[in-house]
XYZ file of C-alpha atoms in Angstrom:
319
model
C -25.322 -24.702 27.482
C -23.791 -22.040 29.680
C -22.520 -19.950 26.675
C -25.954 -19.995 25.111
C -27.562 -18.379 28.203
C -25.169 -15.484 28.632
C -26.798 -13.368 25.733
C -30.191 -13.953 27.280
C -29.198 -12.944 30.733
C -27.637 -9.665 29.463
C -30.909 -9.059 27.466
C -32.796 -9.464 30.568
C -30.826 -7.080 32.634
C -30.710 -4.577 29.741
C -34.521 -4.840 29.446
C -35.078 -4.242 33.079
C -32.583 -1.432 33.228
C -34.240 0.146 30.209
C -37.635 -0.246 31.940
C -36.235 1.544 35.038
C -34.950 4.499 33.045
C -38.255 4.727 31.172
C -40.274 4.911 34.421
C -37.984 7.338 36.081
C -38.016 9.449 32.978
C -41.807 9.379 32.715
C -42.443 10.345 36.346
C -39.857 13.176 36.270
C -41.920 14.725 33.463
C -45.458 13.896 34.651
C -44.925 14.376 38.645
C -43.352 17.657 39.402
C -40.811 17.183 42.357
C -40.355 13.382 41.634
C -36.687 13.721 40.624
C -35.636 14.942 44.194
C -33.518 13.402 46.984
C -36.639 13.154 49.323
C -38.407 10.921 47.044
C -35.504 8.658 46.282
C -34.800 8.494 50.072
C -38.426 7.527 50.663
C -38.151 4.818 48.021
C -34.972 3.513 49.553
C -36.815 2.782 52.832
C -39.865 1.321 51.313
C -38.455 -0.885 48.509
C -36.527 -3.343 50.890
C -39.596 -4.838 52.460
C -41.140 -6.040 49.206
C -37.597 -6.663 47.730
C -36.493 -9.133 50.419
C -39.740 -10.921 50.415
C -39.507 -11.250 46.463
C -36.116 -12.768 46.783
C -37.592 -15.317 49.293
C -40.261 -16.219 46.610
C -37.681 -16.461 43.911
C -35.828 -19.650 45.032
C -39.073 -21.872 45.065
C -40.205 -20.396 41.762
C -36.773 -21.316 40.109
C -37.156 -24.930 41.358
C -40.563 -25.225 39.848
C -42.588 -24.626 43.157
C -43.843 -21.731 45.026
C -44.034 -20.513 48.669
C -47.241 -18.915 49.506
C -46.325 -18.737 53.169
C -43.596 -16.130 52.544
C -45.189 -13.163 54.107
C -46.643 -15.149 57.190
C -43.287 -16.670 57.857
C -41.937 -13.112 57.908
C -44.580 -12.124 60.370
C -44.081 -15.105 62.669
C -40.345 -14.544 62.699
C -41.129 -11.018 63.621
C -43.443 -11.909 66.351
C -40.733 -14.163 67.785
C -38.238 -11.347 67.678
C -40.889 -8.876 69.204
C -41.854 -11.134 72.091
C -38.299 -11.534 73.128
C -37.619 -7.794 72.916
C -40.617 -6.804 74.893
C -39.729 -9.093 77.687
C -36.765 -6.667 78.601
C -37.730 -3.837 80.841
C -35.974 -0.561 79.553
C -33.724 -0.331 76.521
C -32.505 -3.828 75.457
C -28.909 -4.537 75.299
C -27.073 -5.376 72.167
C -26.873 -8.926 73.346
C -30.716 -9.393 73.682
C -31.108 -7.686 70.322
C -28.811 -10.124 68.674
C -30.672 -13.123 70.386
C -33.957 -11.749 69.192
C -32.637 -11.531 65.519
C -31.092 -14.941 65.589
C -34.331 -16.398 67.061
C -36.250 -14.917 64.250
C -33.953 -16.147 61.642
C -34.027 -19.619 63.137
C -37.788 -19.592 63.183
C -37.906 -18.532 59.472
C -35.434 -21.272 58.505
C -37.275 -23.964 60.466
C -40.652 -23.152 58.971
C -39.087 -23.113 55.346
C -37.348 -26.515 56.091
C -40.610 -27.968 57.265
C -42.333 -26.915 53.994
C -39.383 -28.248 51.994
C -39.478 -31.586 53.727
C -43.270 -32.035 53.190
C -42.718 -31.206 49.466
C -39.740 -33.457 49.083
C -40.963 -36.517 51.144
C -44.724 -36.563 50.441
C -44.602 -35.522 46.799
C -47.373 -32.994 47.511
C -47.516 -29.965 45.251
C -45.578 -26.859 46.843
C -48.708 -24.668 46.405
C -50.879 -27.081 48.445
C -48.038 -27.395 51.128
C -47.244 -23.789 51.489
C -51.018 -22.907 51.431
C -51.466 -25.179 54.438
C -48.612 -23.571 56.217
C -49.919 -20.087 55.327
C -53.251 -20.983 56.941
C -51.459 -22.583 59.943
C -49.157 -19.648 60.593
C -51.896 -17.093 60.217
C -54.106 -18.867 62.637
C -51.146 -19.446 65.103
C -50.203 -15.864 64.810
C -53.707 -14.458 65.344
C -54.126 -16.803 68.363
C -50.674 -15.694 69.892
C -51.415 -11.926 69.498
C -55.279 -12.420 69.988
C -55.718 -10.521 66.776
C -53.611 -7.472 67.840
C -50.039 -6.693 67.463
C -46.898 -6.433 69.517
C -45.228 -3.064 69.598
C -42.745 -0.881 71.458
C -39.345 -1.890 70.211
C -36.153 -0.721 71.802
C -34.656 2.411 70.373
C -31.464 0.809 69.143
C -33.390 -2.017 67.306
C -35.364 0.772 65.399
C -32.127 1.650 63.759
C -32.389 -1.420 61.512
C -35.520 0.053 59.974
C -34.834 3.784 60.070
C -31.189 4.358 60.379
C -28.303 5.252 57.756
C -24.686 4.192 57.308
C -22.704 6.643 55.264
C -25.971 8.436 54.286
C -27.406 5.063 52.830
C -30.546 3.771 54.487
C -29.977 0.662 56.426
C -32.920 -1.354 54.824
C -31.516 -0.599 51.421
C -28.087 -1.884 52.596
C -29.733 -5.158 53.796
C -31.513 -5.529 50.528
C -28.530 -5.065 48.477
C -26.582 -7.528 50.629
C -29.472 -9.962 50.057
C -29.249 -9.656 46.350
C -25.495 -10.155 46.398
C -26.103 -13.313 48.633
C -28.588 -14.655 46.039
C -26.317 -14.019 43.119
C -23.513 -15.853 44.956
C -25.684 -18.802 45.860
C -27.565 -19.172 42.617
C -24.828 -18.508 39.997
C -21.663 -19.621 41.758
C -22.462 -22.715 44.000
C -23.477 -26.332 43.477
C -26.668 -25.499 45.323
C -27.597 -22.968 42.825
C -26.841 -25.169 39.892
C -28.923 -27.980 41.543
C -31.856 -25.564 42.020
C -31.934 -24.651 38.261
C -31.567 -28.465 37.336
C -34.472 -29.441 39.555
C -36.526 -26.536 38.033
C -35.781 -27.676 34.528
C -36.391 -31.435 35.146
C -36.449 -32.901 38.730
C -36.387 -36.626 37.358
C -33.263 -35.827 35.223
C -31.734 -34.075 38.109
C -32.152 -37.068 40.320
C -30.713 -39.438 37.865
C -27.703 -37.208 37.362
C -26.819 -37.724 41.081
C -28.360 -34.658 42.610
C -30.076 -35.239 46.089
C -33.283 -33.703 45.059
C -34.879 -34.018 48.520
C -32.055 -32.382 50.431
C -31.834 -29.521 47.811
C -35.567 -28.902 48.236
C -35.412 -28.737 51.998
C -32.325 -26.412 51.795
C -34.010 -23.977 49.216
C -37.183 -23.661 51.167
C -35.207 -23.209 54.367
C -33.243 -20.334 52.659
C -36.641 -19.136 51.522
C -37.762 -18.993 54.968
C -34.625 -17.463 56.402
C -34.956 -14.615 53.825
C -38.618 -14.250 54.820
C -37.379 -13.700 58.474
C -34.942 -11.019 57.311
C -37.926 -9.213 55.785
C -39.847 -9.781 59.026
C -37.002 -8.183 60.996
C -36.913 -5.132 58.642
C -40.743 -4.748 58.830
C -40.650 -4.968 62.693
C -38.096 -2.280 62.995
C -39.723 0.025 60.392
C -43.247 -0.198 61.893
C -42.141 -0.580 65.555
C -44.785 -3.272 65.791
C -45.695 -6.594 64.211
C -48.941 -8.288 63.481
C -49.870 -11.230 61.380
C -51.383 -9.385 58.546
C -48.337 -7.106 57.710
C -47.336 -7.339 54.008
C -50.184 -9.642 53.063
C -51.026 -7.589 50.141
C -47.474 -8.219 48.721
C -48.055 -11.744 47.861
C -49.344 -11.549 44.210
C -46.948 -8.606 43.407
C -43.913 -10.827 44.634
C -44.879 -13.540 42.202
C -45.583 -11.334 39.332
C -42.406 -9.302 39.869
C -40.420 -12.584 39.456
C -42.286 -13.477 36.348
C -41.877 -9.900 34.984
C -38.073 -10.151 35.299
C -37.943 -13.423 33.337
C -38.320 -16.126 35.817
C -40.086 -19.257 34.234
C -43.344 -20.263 36.048
C -42.406 -23.838 35.604
C -38.876 -23.308 36.960
C -35.363 -23.663 35.724
C -34.776 -20.137 34.484
C -34.489 -16.689 36.060
C -31.821 -14.370 37.337
C -31.479 -12.285 40.416
C -30.370 -8.928 39.005
C -33.368 -8.537 36.493
C -35.641 -9.257 39.416
C -33.899 -6.478 41.614
C -34.098 -3.990 38.770
C -37.882 -4.788 38.081
C -38.559 -4.310 41.783
C -36.996 -0.904 41.676
C -39.197 0.014 38.658
C -42.429 -1.181 40.566
C -41.324 1.061 43.396
C -40.728 4.020 41.046
C -44.200 3.461 39.539
C -45.878 3.225 43.047
C -44.093 6.470 44.282
C -44.767 8.361 41.071
C -48.360 7.665 41.132
C -48.621 8.439 44.786
C -46.986 11.922 44.219
C -49.426 12.543 41.364
C -52.266 12.061 43.813
C -53.560 8.895 42.138
C -55.650 6.692 44.347
C -53.835 3.611 45.928
C -56.526 1.352 44.683
C -56.140 2.627 41.075
C -52.185 2.482 41.496
C -52.543 -1.204 42.500
C -54.729 -1.842 39.335
C -52.015 0.037 37.247
C -49.341 -2.372 38.577
C -51.439 -5.222 37.313
C -52.052 -3.763 33.974
C -48.409 -2.828 33.574
C -47.285 -6.300 34.542
C -49.660 -8.009 31.985
C -48.608 -5.540 29.106
C -44.876 -6.239 29.775
C -45.381 -9.913 29.806
C -47.394 -9.816 26.660
C -44.777 -7.774 24.799
C -41.898 -9.976 25.998
C -43.749 -13.319 25.311
C -42.328 -13.725 21.780
C -38.821 -13.329 23.144
C -39.453 -15.799 26.128
C -37.132 -18.790 26.275
C -39.062 -22.066 25.909
Protein backbone atom coordinates (compact mmCIF):
# COMPACT_ATOMS: atom_id res chain seq x y z
CA UNK A 1 0.00 0.00 0.00
CA UNK A 2 2.81 2.38 0.90
CA UNK A 3 4.73 1.66 -2.31
CA UNK A 4 1.72 2.43 -4.48
CA UNK A 5 1.37 5.88 -2.93
CA UNK A 6 4.96 7.07 -3.44
CA UNK A 7 4.61 7.90 -7.18
CA UNK A 8 1.40 9.82 -6.47
CA UNK A 9 3.17 11.84 -3.78
CA UNK A 10 5.99 12.71 -6.15
CA UNK A 11 3.49 13.69 -8.84
CA UNK A 12 1.69 16.03 -6.41
CA UNK A 13 4.94 17.69 -5.34
CA UNK A 14 6.11 17.96 -8.95
CA UNK A 15 2.79 19.43 -10.07
CA UNK A 16 2.81 22.05 -7.30
CA UNK A 17 6.44 22.93 -8.00
CA UNK A 18 5.65 23.26 -11.71
CA UNK A 19 2.72 25.51 -10.84
CA UNK A 20 5.01 27.68 -8.71
CA UNK A 21 7.57 28.00 -11.52
CA UNK A 22 4.79 28.86 -13.99
CA UNK A 23 3.28 31.58 -11.81
CA UNK A 24 6.67 33.16 -11.05
CA UNK A 25 7.55 33.09 -14.76
CA UNK A 26 4.22 34.62 -15.76
CA UNK A 27 4.44 37.56 -13.39
CA UNK A 28 8.12 38.12 -14.14
CA UNK A 29 7.06 38.80 -17.73
CA UNK A 30 3.73 40.54 -17.07
CA UNK A 31 4.64 42.64 -14.02
CA UNK A 32 7.85 44.68 -14.42
CA UNK A 33 9.85 44.67 -11.20
CA UNK A 34 8.21 41.50 -9.87
CA UNK A 35 11.42 39.45 -9.86
CA UNK A 36 13.18 41.58 -7.26
CA UNK A 37 14.42 41.11 -3.68
CA UNK A 38 11.88 43.60 -2.34
CA UNK A 39 8.88 41.71 -3.70
CA UNK A 40 10.13 38.35 -2.46
CA UNK A 41 10.89 39.81 0.96
CA UNK A 42 7.37 41.22 1.14
CA UNK A 43 5.92 37.81 0.23
CA UNK A 44 8.11 36.15 2.87
CA UNK A 45 6.44 38.28 5.53
CA UNK A 46 2.88 37.90 4.18
CA UNK A 47 2.81 34.16 3.39
CA UNK A 48 3.27 32.70 6.93
CA UNK A 49 -0.06 34.00 8.28
CA UNK A 50 -2.14 32.17 5.69
CA UNK A 51 0.34 29.29 5.56
CA UNK A 52 0.28 28.46 9.26
CA UNK A 53 -3.52 28.75 9.39
CA UNK A 54 -3.75 26.38 6.41
CA UNK A 55 -1.58 23.85 8.22
CA UNK A 56 -4.00 24.10 11.16
CA UNK A 57 -6.86 23.32 8.77
CA UNK A 58 -5.04 20.43 7.10
CA UNK A 59 -5.13 17.93 9.99
CA UNK A 60 -8.95 17.95 10.39
CA UNK A 61 -9.37 17.66 6.62
CA UNK A 62 -7.09 14.62 6.49
CA UNK A 63 -9.24 12.98 9.16
CA UNK A 64 -12.40 13.58 7.14
CA UNK A 65 -13.44 16.59 9.22
CA UNK A 66 -13.11 20.36 9.18
CA UNK A 67 -12.26 23.10 11.67
CA UNK A 68 -14.14 26.28 10.82
CA UNK A 69 -12.94 27.89 14.06
CA UNK A 70 -9.28 28.09 13.00
CA UNK A 71 -9.08 31.87 12.50
CA UNK A 72 -11.10 32.67 15.61
CA UNK A 73 -8.98 30.28 17.67
CA UNK A 74 -5.94 32.20 16.39
CA UNK A 75 -7.49 35.53 17.35
CA UNK A 76 -8.58 34.42 20.82
CA UNK A 77 -5.10 33.01 21.47
CA UNK A 78 -3.68 36.32 20.27
CA UNK A 79 -6.05 38.18 22.60
CA UNK A 80 -4.80 36.15 25.56
CA UNK A 81 -1.17 36.95 24.71
CA UNK A 82 -1.95 40.63 24.09
CA UNK A 83 -3.86 40.98 27.36
CA UNK A 84 -0.91 39.59 29.33
CA UNK A 85 1.57 41.83 27.52
CA UNK A 86 -0.39 45.08 27.97
CA UNK A 87 -0.62 44.50 31.72
CA UNK A 88 3.12 45.16 31.90
CA UNK A 89 4.17 48.78 32.26
CA UNK A 90 7.13 49.65 30.09
CA UNK A 91 8.95 47.13 27.93
CA UNK A 92 8.16 43.54 28.89
CA UNK A 93 10.91 41.19 29.98
CA UNK A 94 11.73 38.02 28.06
CA UNK A 95 10.07 36.02 30.85
CA UNK A 96 6.74 37.84 30.47
CA UNK A 97 6.84 37.43 26.71
CA UNK A 98 7.46 33.69 27.09
CA UNK A 99 4.54 33.44 29.54
CA UNK A 100 2.28 35.28 27.07
CA UNK A 101 3.29 32.97 24.21
CA UNK A 102 2.82 29.83 26.29
CA UNK A 103 -0.59 31.06 27.48
CA UNK A 104 -1.63 31.68 23.87
CA UNK A 105 -0.46 28.22 22.79
CA UNK A 106 -2.29 26.58 25.71
CA UNK A 107 -5.46 28.50 24.84
CA UNK A 108 -5.37 27.32 21.23
CA UNK A 109 -4.70 23.72 22.24
CA UNK A 110 -7.55 23.73 24.78
CA UNK A 111 -10.03 25.13 22.28
CA UNK A 112 -8.99 22.52 19.72
CA UNK A 113 -9.19 19.72 22.28
CA UNK A 114 -12.71 20.85 23.24
CA UNK A 115 -13.79 20.70 19.59
CA UNK A 116 -12.20 17.27 19.21
CA UNK A 117 -13.86 15.95 22.37
CA UNK A 118 -17.31 16.99 21.16
CA UNK A 119 -16.67 15.45 17.75
CA UNK A 120 -15.38 12.23 19.33
CA UNK A 121 -17.95 11.71 22.08
CA UNK A 122 -21.16 13.17 20.67
CA UNK A 123 -20.84 11.95 17.09
CA UNK A 124 -21.76 15.41 15.83
CA UNK A 125 -20.32 16.41 12.48
CA UNK A 126 -17.09 18.44 12.76
CA UNK A 127 -18.56 21.19 10.60
CA UNK A 128 -21.40 21.76 13.06
CA UNK A 129 -19.17 21.53 16.14
CA UNK A 130 -16.53 23.89 14.78
CA UNK A 131 -19.22 26.26 13.48
CA UNK A 132 -20.65 26.44 17.00
CA UNK A 133 -17.19 27.18 18.41
CA UNK A 134 -16.58 29.75 15.69
CA UNK A 135 -19.69 31.66 16.74
CA UNK A 136 -18.87 31.23 20.44
CA UNK A 137 -15.29 32.47 20.06
CA UNK A 138 -16.33 35.38 17.88
CA UNK A 139 -18.96 36.49 20.38
CA UNK A 140 -16.64 36.05 23.35
CA UNK A 141 -13.87 37.97 21.62
CA UNK A 142 -16.17 40.83 20.63
CA UNK A 143 -17.48 41.02 24.19
CA UNK A 144 -13.99 40.99 25.71
CA UNK A 145 -12.67 43.73 23.40
CA UNK A 146 -16.03 45.56 23.14
CA UNK A 147 -15.72 45.39 19.39
CA UNK A 148 -12.28 47.00 19.35
CA UNK A 149 -8.75 45.70 19.54
CA UNK A 150 -5.78 45.41 21.88
CA UNK A 151 -2.65 47.14 20.63
CA UNK A 152 0.73 48.43 21.75
CA UNK A 153 2.90 45.33 22.06
CA UNK A 154 6.44 45.49 23.52
CA UNK A 155 9.24 46.29 21.10
CA UNK A 156 11.02 42.96 21.56
CA UNK A 157 7.81 41.00 20.88
CA UNK A 158 7.41 42.72 17.52
CA UNK A 159 10.64 41.01 16.45
CA UNK A 160 8.59 37.84 15.91
CA UNK A 161 6.62 39.49 13.10
CA UNK A 162 9.18 41.88 11.66
CA UNK A 163 12.66 40.60 12.54
CA UNK A 164 15.17 38.55 10.56
CA UNK A 165 17.63 35.80 11.43
CA UNK A 166 20.56 35.46 9.03
CA UNK A 167 18.63 37.74 6.63
CA UNK A 168 15.61 35.39 6.64
CA UNK A 169 12.32 36.85 7.96
CA UNK A 170 11.34 35.33 11.30
CA UNK A 171 7.70 34.62 10.22
CA UNK A 172 9.03 32.60 7.28
CA UNK A 173 11.31 30.63 9.60
CA UNK A 174 8.32 29.86 11.82
CA UNK A 175 6.31 28.70 8.79
CA UNK A 176 9.12 26.44 7.57
CA UNK A 177 9.46 24.98 11.07
CA UNK A 178 5.70 24.37 11.17
CA UNK A 179 5.83 22.58 7.80
CA UNK A 180 8.72 20.41 9.02
CA UNK A 181 6.81 19.56 12.21
CA UNK A 182 3.71 18.54 10.27
CA UNK A 183 5.80 16.38 7.90
CA UNK A 184 7.30 14.65 10.92
CA UNK A 185 3.96 14.14 12.68
CA UNK A 186 1.96 13.01 9.66
CA UNK A 187 4.49 10.86 7.86
CA UNK A 188 6.72 9.44 10.58
CA UNK A 189 4.57 8.90 13.68
CA UNK A 190 1.82 6.54 14.74
CA UNK A 191 -0.47 9.53 15.25
CA UNK A 192 -0.06 10.54 11.61
CA UNK A 193 -0.79 7.00 10.43
CA UNK A 194 -3.90 6.94 12.64
CA UNK A 195 -5.13 10.26 11.22
CA UNK A 196 -4.90 8.91 7.67
CA UNK A 197 -6.61 5.68 8.73
CA UNK A 198 -9.50 7.55 10.37
CA UNK A 199 -9.87 9.73 7.28
CA UNK A 200 -10.01 6.66 5.05
CA UNK A 201 -12.43 4.67 7.18
CA UNK A 202 -13.11 5.52 10.83
CA UNK A 203 -14.89 2.22 11.57
CA UNK A 204 -12.10 0.15 10.08
CA UNK A 205 -9.59 2.19 12.10
CA UNK A 206 -11.55 1.46 15.29
CA UNK A 207 -11.70 -2.27 14.55
CA UNK A 208 -7.97 -2.30 13.84
CA UNK A 209 -7.24 -1.15 17.38
CA UNK A 210 -6.88 2.61 16.92
CA UNK A 211 -8.36 4.72 19.73
CA UNK A 212 -10.37 6.93 17.38
CA UNK A 213 -11.65 9.29 20.11
CA UNK A 214 -8.18 9.96 21.49
CA UNK A 215 -6.75 10.56 18.02
CA UNK A 216 -9.55 12.99 17.15
CA UNK A 217 -9.03 14.97 20.36
CA UNK A 218 -5.28 15.05 19.74
CA UNK A 219 -5.48 16.15 16.12
CA UNK A 220 -7.95 18.95 16.88
CA UNK A 221 -5.75 20.02 19.82
CA UNK A 222 -2.80 20.19 17.42
CA UNK A 223 -4.96 22.15 14.97
CA UNK A 224 -5.77 24.62 17.75
CA UNK A 225 -2.11 24.79 18.75
CA UNK A 226 -1.06 25.66 15.20
CA UNK A 227 -3.86 28.23 15.04
CA UNK A 228 -2.39 29.84 18.16
CA UNK A 229 1.02 30.02 16.46
CA UNK A 230 -0.63 31.93 13.60
CA UNK A 231 -2.33 34.19 16.15
CA UNK A 232 1.01 35.03 17.76
CA UNK A 233 2.57 35.84 14.37
CA UNK A 234 -0.38 38.06 13.39
CA UNK A 235 -0.32 39.84 16.75
CA UNK A 236 3.37 40.61 16.33
CA UNK A 237 3.03 41.70 12.69
CA UNK A 238 0.07 44.02 13.18
CA UNK A 239 1.07 45.14 16.69
CA UNK A 240 -2.58 44.60 17.61
CA UNK A 241 -5.27 41.94 17.65
CA UNK A 242 -8.99 41.97 17.07
CA UNK A 243 -11.40 39.11 16.69
CA UNK A 244 -11.85 39.61 12.93
CA UNK A 245 -8.21 39.33 11.87
CA UNK A 246 -7.76 36.78 9.07
CA UNK A 247 -11.48 36.04 8.77
CA UNK A 248 -11.27 36.26 4.96
CA UNK A 249 -8.67 33.47 4.92
CA UNK A 250 -11.13 30.70 5.81
CA UNK A 251 -12.28 29.59 2.37
CA UNK A 252 -8.81 30.13 0.90
CA UNK A 253 -7.33 27.77 3.52
CA UNK A 254 -9.81 25.04 2.63
CA UNK A 255 -9.38 25.49 -1.11
CA UNK A 256 -5.57 25.55 -0.78
CA UNK A 257 -5.69 22.12 0.86
CA UNK A 258 -7.88 20.72 -1.91
CA UNK A 259 -5.74 22.37 -4.58
CA UNK A 260 -2.71 20.47 -3.30
CA UNK A 261 -4.44 17.10 -3.42
CA UNK A 262 -6.06 16.71 0.00
CA UNK A 263 -9.17 14.56 -0.32
CA UNK A 264 -12.28 16.44 0.93
CA UNK A 265 -13.47 13.15 2.45
CA UNK A 266 -10.19 12.56 4.28
CA UNK A 267 -7.48 9.92 4.10
CA UNK A 268 -5.23 11.47 1.48
CA UNK A 269 -3.07 14.60 1.26
CA UNK A 270 0.52 15.64 1.86
CA UNK A 271 2.13 18.60 3.59
CA UNK A 272 4.75 19.63 1.02
CA UNK A 273 2.29 20.03 -1.90
CA UNK A 274 0.13 22.21 0.36
CA UNK A 275 3.13 24.39 1.25
CA UNK A 276 4.12 24.76 -2.42
CA UNK A 277 0.53 25.55 -3.40
CA UNK A 278 0.39 28.28 -0.75
CA UNK A 279 3.55 29.87 -2.15
CA UNK A 280 1.93 29.88 -5.61
CA UNK A 281 -1.18 31.59 -4.24
CA UNK A 282 0.98 34.23 -2.56
CA UNK A 283 2.85 34.79 -5.84
CA UNK A 284 -0.46 35.30 -7.64
CA UNK A 285 -1.67 37.75 -5.00
CA UNK A 286 1.55 39.79 -5.00
CA UNK A 287 1.82 39.72 -8.80
CA UNK A 288 -1.72 40.98 -9.32
CA UNK A 289 -1.18 43.66 -6.70
CA UNK A 290 1.99 44.83 -8.47
CA UNK A 291 0.03 45.00 -11.74
CA UNK A 292 -2.46 47.33 -10.06
CA UNK A 293 -5.34 44.87 -10.16
CA UNK A 294 -8.17 45.54 -7.71
CA UNK A 295 -8.00 43.38 -4.58
CA UNK A 296 -11.61 42.30 -5.17
CA UNK A 297 -10.77 41.13 -8.68
CA UNK A 298 -7.66 39.41 -7.35
CA UNK A 299 -9.81 37.48 -4.87
CA UNK A 300 -12.12 36.41 -7.71
CA UNK A 301 -9.06 35.38 -9.73
CA UNK A 302 -7.94 33.12 -6.91
CA UNK A 303 -11.31 31.37 -7.02
CA UNK A 304 -11.24 30.99 -10.80
CA UNK A 305 -7.67 29.73 -10.66
CA UNK A 306 -8.46 27.13 -8.01
CA UNK A 307 -11.54 25.89 -9.85
CA UNK A 308 -9.59 25.50 -13.10
CA UNK A 309 -6.76 23.63 -11.42
CA UNK A 310 -9.16 21.24 -9.69
CA UNK A 311 -11.01 20.59 -12.96
CA UNK A 312 -7.74 19.90 -14.79
CA UNK A 313 -6.44 17.52 -12.12
CA UNK A 314 -9.79 15.75 -11.56
CA UNK A 315 -9.09 12.89 -14.03
CA UNK A 316 -5.87 12.12 -12.17
CA UNK A 317 -7.35 12.36 -8.66
CA UNK A 318 -7.08 9.17 -6.63
CA UNK A 319 -10.46 7.72 -5.72
